[in-house]
Amino acid sequence: MCRSIKTLRPPVLPEEATEEDIRAAALQYVRKVSGFRAPAAHNREVFDRAVDAIAEATAELLDGLEIRGQTGAARQADNRQADSRQAG
């Protein structure tokens, strides 16, 4: 297991994971699986595509998880309402 990848779902992460959190986890995963901290120039494109694909899959997973009876979509709606109240 890659120890530097953090759990990104509540209640382990007190707030919703940011895009930056998700991308960092995806990068750590690709580094671990590939064995490269930074890819050579000829592997950069495939490395970056893998990070993008894993970040997208992770975001989809987190959005779809049901935590304490609340789906990801419901959580996002709640967060949008909270954001609009803070802005207004």
PDB file of C-alpha atoms in Angstrom:
ATOM      1  CA  MET A   1       0.000   0.000   0.000  1.00  0.00           C
ATOM      2  CA  CYS A   2       1.189   3.494  -0.764  1.00  0.00           C
ATOM      3  CA  ARG A   3       1.393   5.124   2.656  1.00  0.00           C
ATOM      4  CA  SER A   4       1.452   8.684   1.369  1.00  0.00           C
ATOM      5  CA  ILE A   5      -2.014   8.405  -0.191  1.00  0.00           C
ATOM      6  CA  LYS A   6      -4.563   9.698   2.311  1.00  0.00           C
ATOM      7  CA  THR A   7      -8.154   8.560   2.684  1.00  0.00           C
ATOM      8  CA  LEU A   8     -10.208  11.232   0.936  1.00  0.00           C
ATOM      9  CA  ARG A   9     -13.704  10.488   2.176  1.00  0.00           C
ATOM     10  CA  PRO A  10     -15.486  11.747   5.263  1.00  0.00           C
ATOM     11  CA  PRO A  11     -15.263  11.271   8.182  1.00  0.00           C
ATOM     12  CA  VAL A  12     -11.514  10.621   7.766  1.00  0.00           C
ATOM     13  CA  LEU A  13     -11.141  13.871   5.818  1.00  0.00           C
ATOM     14  CA  PRO A  14     -13.266  16.423   7.691  1.00  0.00           C
ATOM     15  CA  GLU A  15     -14.224  18.382   4.574  1.00  0.00           C
ATOM     16  CA  GLU A  16     -14.814  17.255   1.008  1.00  0.00           C
ATOM     17  CA  ALA A  17     -11.658  16.387  -0.926  1.00  0.00           C
ATOM     18  CA  THR A  18     -10.439  19.144  -3.212  1.00  0.00           C
ATOM     19  CA  GLU A  19      -9.296  18.677  -6.797  1.00  0.00           C
ATOM     20  CA  GLU A  20      -5.770  19.192  -5.503  1.00  0.00           C
ATOM     21  CA  ASP A  21      -6.198  16.379  -2.922  1.00  0.00           C
ATOM     22  CA  ILE A  22      -7.538  14.025  -5.582  1.00  0.00           C
ATOM     23  CA  ARG A  23      -4.784  14.846  -8.064  1.00  0.00           C
ATOM     24  CA  ALA A  24      -2.066  14.397  -5.415  1.00  0.00           C
ATOM     25  CA  ALA A  25      -3.434  10.946  -4.558  1.00  0.00           C
ATOM     26  CA  ALA A  26      -3.577  10.015  -8.255  1.00  0.00           C
ATOM     27  CA  LEU A  27       0.005  11.173  -8.744  1.00  0.00           C
ATOM     28  CA  GLN A  28       1.196   9.118  -5.770  1.00  0.00           C
ATOM     29  CA  TYR A  29      -0.612   6.069  -7.128  1.00  0.00           C
ATOM     30  CA  VAL A  30       0.956   6.402 -10.592  1.00  0.00           C
ATOM     31  CA  ARG A  31       4.390   6.944  -9.054  1.00  0.00           C
ATOM     32  CA  LYS A  32       4.006   3.814  -6.942  1.00  0.00           C
ATOM     33  CA  VAL A  33       2.707   1.602  -9.749  1.00  0.00           C
ATOM     34  CA  SER A  34       5.190   2.830 -12.358  1.00  0.00           C
ATOM     35  CA  GLY A  35       8.166   2.907 -10.023  1.00  0.00           C
ATOM     36  CA  PHE A  36       9.088   6.395 -11.237  1.00  0.00           C
ATOM     37  CA  ARG A  37       9.008   9.525  -9.108  1.00  0.00           C
ATOM     38  CA  ALA A  38       9.241  11.578 -12.281  1.00  0.00           C
ATOM     39  CA  PRO A  39       9.006  10.003 -15.721  1.00  0.00           C
ATOM     40  CA  ALA A  40      11.591  10.375 -18.452  1.00  0.00           C
ATOM     41  CA  ALA A  41      10.596  12.700 -21.281  1.00  0.00           C
ATOM     42  CA  HIS A  42       9.566   9.778 -23.496  1.00  0.00           C
ATOM     43  CA  ASN A  43       7.165   8.529 -20.764  1.00  0.00           C
ATOM     44  CA  ARG A  44       5.761  11.906 -19.701  1.00  0.00           C
ATOM     45  CA  GLU A  45       2.626  11.789 -21.870  1.00  0.00           C
ATOM     46  CA  VAL A  46       1.494   8.325 -20.762  1.00  0.00           C
ATOM     47  CA  PHE A  47       2.361   9.158 -17.132  1.00  0.00           C
ATOM     48  CA  ASP A  48       0.264  12.356 -17.247  1.00  0.00           C
ATOM     49  CA  ARG A  49      -2.652  10.573 -18.950  1.00  0.00           C
ATOM     50  CA  ALA A  50      -2.611   7.938 -16.212  1.00  0.00           C
ATOM     51  CA  VAL A  51      -2.689  10.618 -13.493  1.00  0.00           C
ATOM     52  CA  ASP A  52      -5.625  12.336 -15.254  1.00  0.00           C
ATOM     53  CA  ALA A  53      -7.560   9.068 -15.641  1.00  0.00           C
ATOM     54  CA  ILE A  54      -7.032   8.045 -12.033  1.00  0.00           C
ATOM     55  CA  ALA A  55      -7.938  11.504 -10.732  1.00  0.00           C
ATOM     56  CA  GLU A  56     -11.149  11.397 -12.772  1.00  0.00           C
ATOM     57  CA  ALA A  57     -12.009   7.895 -11.535  1.00  0.00           C
ATOM     58  CA  THR A  58     -11.274   8.944  -7.948  1.00  0.00           C
ATOM     59  CA  ALA A  59     -13.519  12.002  -8.184  1.00  0.00           C
ATOM     60  CA  GLU A  60     -16.288   9.829  -9.657  1.00  0.00           C
ATOM     61  CA  LEU A  61     -15.858   7.300  -6.849  1.00  0.00           C
ATOM     62  CA  LEU A  62     -15.970   9.950  -4.124  1.00  0.00           C
ATOM     63  CA  ASP A  63     -19.017  11.609  -5.709  1.00  0.00           C
ATOM     64  CA  GLY A  64     -20.849   8.299  -5.847  1.00  0.00           C
ATOM     65  CA  LEU A  65     -20.062   6.982  -2.372  1.00  0.00           C
ATOM     66  CA  GLU A  66     -22.863   7.015   0.139  1.00  0.00           C
ATOM     67  CA  ILE A  67     -21.633   8.221   3.501  1.00  0.00           C
ATOM     68  CA  ARG A  68     -23.985   8.038   6.469  1.00  0.00           C
ATOM     69  CA  GLY A  69     -27.000   7.835   4.195  1.00  0.00           C
ATOM     70  CA  GLN A  70     -26.004  10.732   1.957  1.00  0.00           C
ATOM     71  CA  THR A  71     -24.978  10.265  -1.680  1.00  0.00           C
ATOM     72  CA  GLY A  72     -22.224  12.246  -3.327  1.00  0.00           C
ATOM     73  CA  ALA A  73     -24.740  14.239  -5.399  1.00  0.00           C
ATOM     74  CA  ALA A  74     -26.678  15.181  -2.268  1.00  0.00           C
ATOM     75  CA  ARG A  75     -23.431  16.177  -0.563  1.00  0.00           C
ATOM     76  CA  GLN A  76     -22.492  18.383  -3.501  1.00  0.00           C
ATOM     77  CA  ALA A  77     -25.914  20.049  -3.435  1.00  0.00           C
ATOM     78  CA  ASP A  78     -25.527  20.697   0.296  1.00  0.00           C
ATOM     79  CA  ASN A  79     -22.067  22.168  -0.288  1.00  0.00           C
ATOM     80  CA  ARG A  80     -23.355  24.448  -3.081  1.00  0.00           C
ATOM     81  CA  GLN A  81     -26.135  25.702  -0.787  1.00  0.00           C
ATOM     82  CA  ALA A  82     -23.630  26.377   1.999  1.00  0.00           C
ATOM     83  CA  ASP A  83     -21.307  28.186  -0.426  1.00  0.00           C
ATOM     84  CA  SER A  84     -24.134  30.386  -1.714  1.00  0.00           C
ATOM     85  CA  ARG A  85     -25.151  31.295   1.855  1.00  0.00           C
ATOM     86  CA  GLN A  86     -21.562  32.278   2.667  1.00  0.00           C
ATOM     87  CA  ALA A  87     -21.257  34.347  -0.512  1.00  0.00           C
ATOM     88  CA  GLY A  88     -24.572  36.110   0.008  1.00  0.00           C
TER      89      GLY A  88
END
